[in-house]
Amino acid sequence: MAQKGFYFDMTSCTGCKCCQVACKDVNDLPVGRFYREARDYEGGKFPHMWAATVSMGCNHCDNPACVERCPTGALSKDADTGLVIQDHDKCIGCRMCLMSCPYGAPSYDETEGRMGKCDGCSEKFLSHGLQPACVGACSTRALQFGDIDELRREHPDAVSDLNVLPSSSITKPNYLTTPKEDMR
């Protein structure tokens, strides 16, 4: 299996949130609901302040807690891509996946009474040889998607742990980032 994943260069991100908007548009998500969210962080003490944006959706983890704890089998790892895929017909909206995910990636749809999440745009774009909407919308090309081993080779200094995220040892996310120094 070729495991797909995301790389995010925090040092190139302008915080424009185009990745978030593109994801919402492609998935027709209402206000306040996200599959990819660009979160802003800030800190320091004047005059040494810092600010950073972290763009994150589902990390398509090696050991996804959401898959393990889904009582209906609505979530699974795709054998070809390693992406965590959801079968909407099997979802009962219990929110166990949301409670299990340390990154809070799944999103509850009040109207349908079911969960939804990033699938890497597998049917909409990947199956047609295109990149996920979030990657295509990134104006600075700070967000990349591809084989996680290739991304690791391409970005040898990238990390999976940030001081604002849970430890990568929990689920082994397929998410790499080149962080701003204050986010290490």
Short mmCIF file of C-alpha atoms in Angstrom, two decimals:
data_model
loop_
_atom_site.label_atom_id
_atom_site.label_comp_id
_atom_site.label_asym_id
_atom_site.label_seq_id
_atom_site.Cartn_x
_atom_site.Cartn_y
_atom_site.Cartn_z
CA MET A 1 0.00 0.00 0.00
CA ALA A 2 1.25 3.48 -0.85
CA GLN A 3 0.30 5.69 2.08
CA LYS A 4 -0.85 9.15 1.00
CA GLY A 5 -0.45 12.15 3.27
CA PHE A 6 -0.14 15.91 3.55
CA TYR A 7 2.86 18.20 3.92
CA PHE A 8 2.38 21.75 5.17
CA ASP A 9 5.07 24.43 5.08
CA MET A 10 4.07 26.77 7.87
CA THR A 11 6.89 29.15 6.97
CA SER A 12 5.34 29.78 3.52
CA CYS A 13 1.70 30.01 4.62
CA THR A 14 0.20 33.52 4.61
CA GLY A 15 -2.90 32.49 6.58
CA CYS A 16 -5.22 33.29 3.66
CA LYS A 17 -7.38 30.22 4.41
CA CYS A 18 -7.88 29.41 0.70
CA CYS A 19 -7.33 25.73 1.56
CA GLN A 20 -10.20 25.87 4.05
CA VAL A 21 -12.51 27.74 1.65
CA ALA A 22 -11.78 25.36 -1.26
CA CYS A 23 -12.53 22.35 0.94
CA LYS A 24 -15.80 23.87 2.16
CA ASP A 25 -16.81 24.72 -1.40
CA VAL A 26 -16.02 21.31 -2.90
CA ASN A 27 -17.82 19.52 -0.06
CA ASP A 28 -20.71 22.03 0.09
CA LEU A 29 -20.23 22.54 3.84
CA PRO A 30 -22.32 25.08 5.76
CA VAL A 31 -20.95 27.93 7.85
CA GLY A 32 -19.07 26.64 10.89
CA ARG A 33 -18.44 23.13 9.53
CA PHE A 34 -15.01 22.09 8.26
CA TYR A 35 -13.13 19.10 6.85
CA ARG A 36 -9.93 21.21 6.63
CA GLU A 37 -9.38 24.10 8.95
CA ALA A 38 -6.67 26.74 8.92
CA ARG A 39 -6.23 27.61 12.60
CA ASP A 40 -4.37 30.69 13.77
CA TYR A 41 -2.05 30.69 16.78
CA GLU A 42 -0.16 33.52 18.41
CA GLY A 43 2.07 34.02 21.37
CA GLY A 44 5.12 35.62 22.85
CA LYS A 45 5.49 38.78 24.82
CA PHE A 46 5.92 42.24 23.37
CA PRO A 47 8.12 43.07 21.58
CA HIS A 48 8.87 39.42 20.71
CA MET A 49 5.51 38.29 19.32
CA TRP A 50 4.80 35.49 16.87
CA ALA A 51 1.83 34.27 14.84
CA ALA A 52 1.32 31.12 12.78
CA THR A 53 -1.39 29.28 10.87
CA VAL A 54 -1.76 25.50 10.90
CA SER A 55 -3.74 23.96 8.04
CA MET A 56 -5.10 20.56 9.00
CA GLY A 57 -7.77 18.11 7.97
CA CYS A 58 -7.82 14.36 8.45
CA ASN A 59 -4.28 13.07 8.89
CA HIS A 60 -5.08 9.62 7.46
CA CYS A 61 -3.20 8.07 10.37
CA ASP A 62 -1.41 4.72 10.32
CA ASN A 63 -3.36 3.77 13.48
CA PRO A 64 -6.58 5.77 13.13
CA ALA A 65 -8.54 5.75 16.38
CA CYS A 66 -11.66 6.75 14.44
CA VAL A 67 -11.54 3.54 12.37
CA GLU A 68 -10.84 1.38 15.40
CA ARG A 69 -13.74 2.79 17.42
CA CYS A 70 -16.42 3.19 14.73
CA PRO A 71 -19.15 0.75 15.83
CA THR A 72 -20.62 0.27 12.34
CA GLY A 73 -17.46 -0.03 10.23
CA ALA A 74 -18.33 3.20 8.40
CA LEU A 75 -14.65 4.21 8.44
CA SER A 76 -11.82 2.21 6.89
CA LYS A 77 -8.31 2.57 5.49
CA ASP A 78 -8.30 2.39 1.69
CA ALA A 79 -6.00 -0.45 0.63
CA ASP A 80 -4.54 1.45 -2.35
CA THR A 81 -3.99 4.91 -0.86
CA GLY A 82 -4.02 4.46 2.91
CA LEU A 83 -6.61 7.23 3.15
CA VAL A 84 -9.27 6.98 5.84
CA ILE A 85 -12.50 6.72 3.87
CA GLN A 86 -16.06 6.98 5.14
CA ASP A 87 -19.06 4.97 3.93
CA HIS A 88 -21.84 7.51 4.58
CA ASP A 89 -24.54 4.83 4.31
CA LYS A 90 -23.08 2.95 7.29
CA CYS A 91 -22.68 6.04 9.50
CA ILE A 92 -25.25 6.32 12.30
CA GLY A 93 -24.05 9.70 13.56
CA CYS A 94 -22.95 8.44 16.99
CA ARG A 95 -19.89 10.75 16.92
CA MET A 96 -17.60 8.04 18.28
CA CYS A 97 -15.09 8.92 15.52
CA LEU A 98 -15.04 12.56 16.61
CA MET A 99 -14.58 11.61 20.26
CA SER A 100 -11.77 9.22 19.29
CA CYS A 101 -9.80 11.46 16.94
CA PRO A 102 -7.14 13.40 18.86
CA TYR A 103 -7.14 15.98 16.04
CA GLY A 104 -10.92 16.52 15.95
CA ALA A 105 -11.03 15.84 12.21
CA PRO A 106 -14.50 14.31 11.73
CA SER A 107 -17.38 16.77 11.50
CA TYR A 108 -21.02 16.23 12.47
CA ASP A 109 -23.75 17.19 9.99
CA GLU A 110 -26.80 18.34 11.97
CA THR A 111 -29.07 18.11 8.91
CA GLU A 112 -28.16 14.53 7.94
CA GLY A 113 -27.44 13.32 11.46
CA ARG A 114 -24.19 11.79 10.20
CA MET A 115 -20.50 12.45 10.29
CA GLY A 116 -18.30 13.63 7.44
CA LYS A 117 -14.56 14.07 6.99
CA CYS A 118 -11.70 14.73 4.62
CA ASP A 119 -11.12 11.86 2.23
CA GLY A 120 -8.33 13.58 0.31
CA CYS A 121 -10.89 14.34 -2.41
CA SER A 122 -10.40 10.72 -3.45
CA GLU A 123 -13.45 10.42 -5.71
CA LYS A 124 -13.78 14.04 -6.80
CA PHE A 125 -10.15 14.67 -7.75
CA LEU A 126 -7.63 11.89 -7.01
CA SER A 127 -9.48 9.35 -9.14
CA HIS A 128 -9.05 11.80 -12.06
CA GLY A 129 -5.33 12.33 -11.45
CA LEU A 130 -5.81 15.70 -9.73
CA GLN A 131 -4.70 17.05 -6.35
CA PRO A 132 -7.16 17.60 -3.47
CA ALA A 133 -9.02 20.93 -3.61
CA CYS A 134 -7.15 22.34 -0.61
CA VAL A 135 -3.77 21.72 -2.26
CA GLY A 136 -4.85 23.18 -5.59
CA ALA A 137 -6.17 26.32 -3.89
CA CYS A 138 -3.02 27.08 -1.89
CA SER A 139 -1.66 30.29 -3.41
CA THR A 140 1.83 29.88 -1.90
CA ARG A 141 2.02 26.12 -2.49
CA ALA A 142 2.53 25.65 1.25
CA LEU A 143 0.29 22.57 1.17
CA GLN A 144 1.26 19.39 -0.70
CA PHE A 145 -0.27 15.94 -1.02
CA GLY A 146 1.29 12.69 -2.12
CA ASP A 147 3.04 9.50 -1.10
CA ILE A 148 4.11 10.13 2.50
CA ASP A 149 7.51 8.48 2.02
CA GLU A 150 8.24 10.73 -0.96
CA LEU A 151 7.15 13.78 1.03
CA ARG A 152 9.50 12.73 3.86
CA ARG A 153 12.39 12.43 1.41
CA GLU A 154 11.52 15.77 -0.20
CA HIS A 155 11.25 17.53 3.20
CA PRO A 156 13.75 15.75 5.50
CA ASP A 157 13.47 18.38 8.24
CA ALA A 158 9.66 18.23 8.41
CA VAL A 159 8.05 16.99 11.64
CA SER A 160 4.71 15.52 12.70
CA ASP A 161 4.69 17.07 16.16
CA LEU A 162 3.84 20.67 17.02
CA ASN A 163 3.39 22.16 20.45
CA VAL A 164 -0.30 22.83 19.67
CA LEU A 165 -1.09 19.24 18.58
CA PRO A 166 -1.39 15.90 20.38
CA SER A 167 1.65 13.63 20.24
CA SER A 168 2.09 11.88 16.90
CA SER A 169 2.80 8.66 18.83
CA ILE A 170 -0.95 8.30 19.55
CA THR A 171 -2.14 7.57 15.98
CA LYS A 172 0.95 8.04 13.76
CA PRO A 173 -0.51 10.75 11.49
CA ASN A 174 0.51 11.04 7.86
CA TYR A 175 0.98 14.77 8.24
CA LEU A 176 4.30 16.56 7.99
CA THR A 177 5.07 20.20 8.56
CA THR A 178 7.94 22.59 8.42
CA PRO A 179 7.04 24.64 11.47
CA LYS A 180 7.86 28.16 12.45
CA GLU A 181 10.43 27.98 15.22
CA ASP A 182 7.95 29.05 17.93
CA MET A 183 5.66 26.11 17.05
CA ARG A 184 8.21 23.32 17.61
#
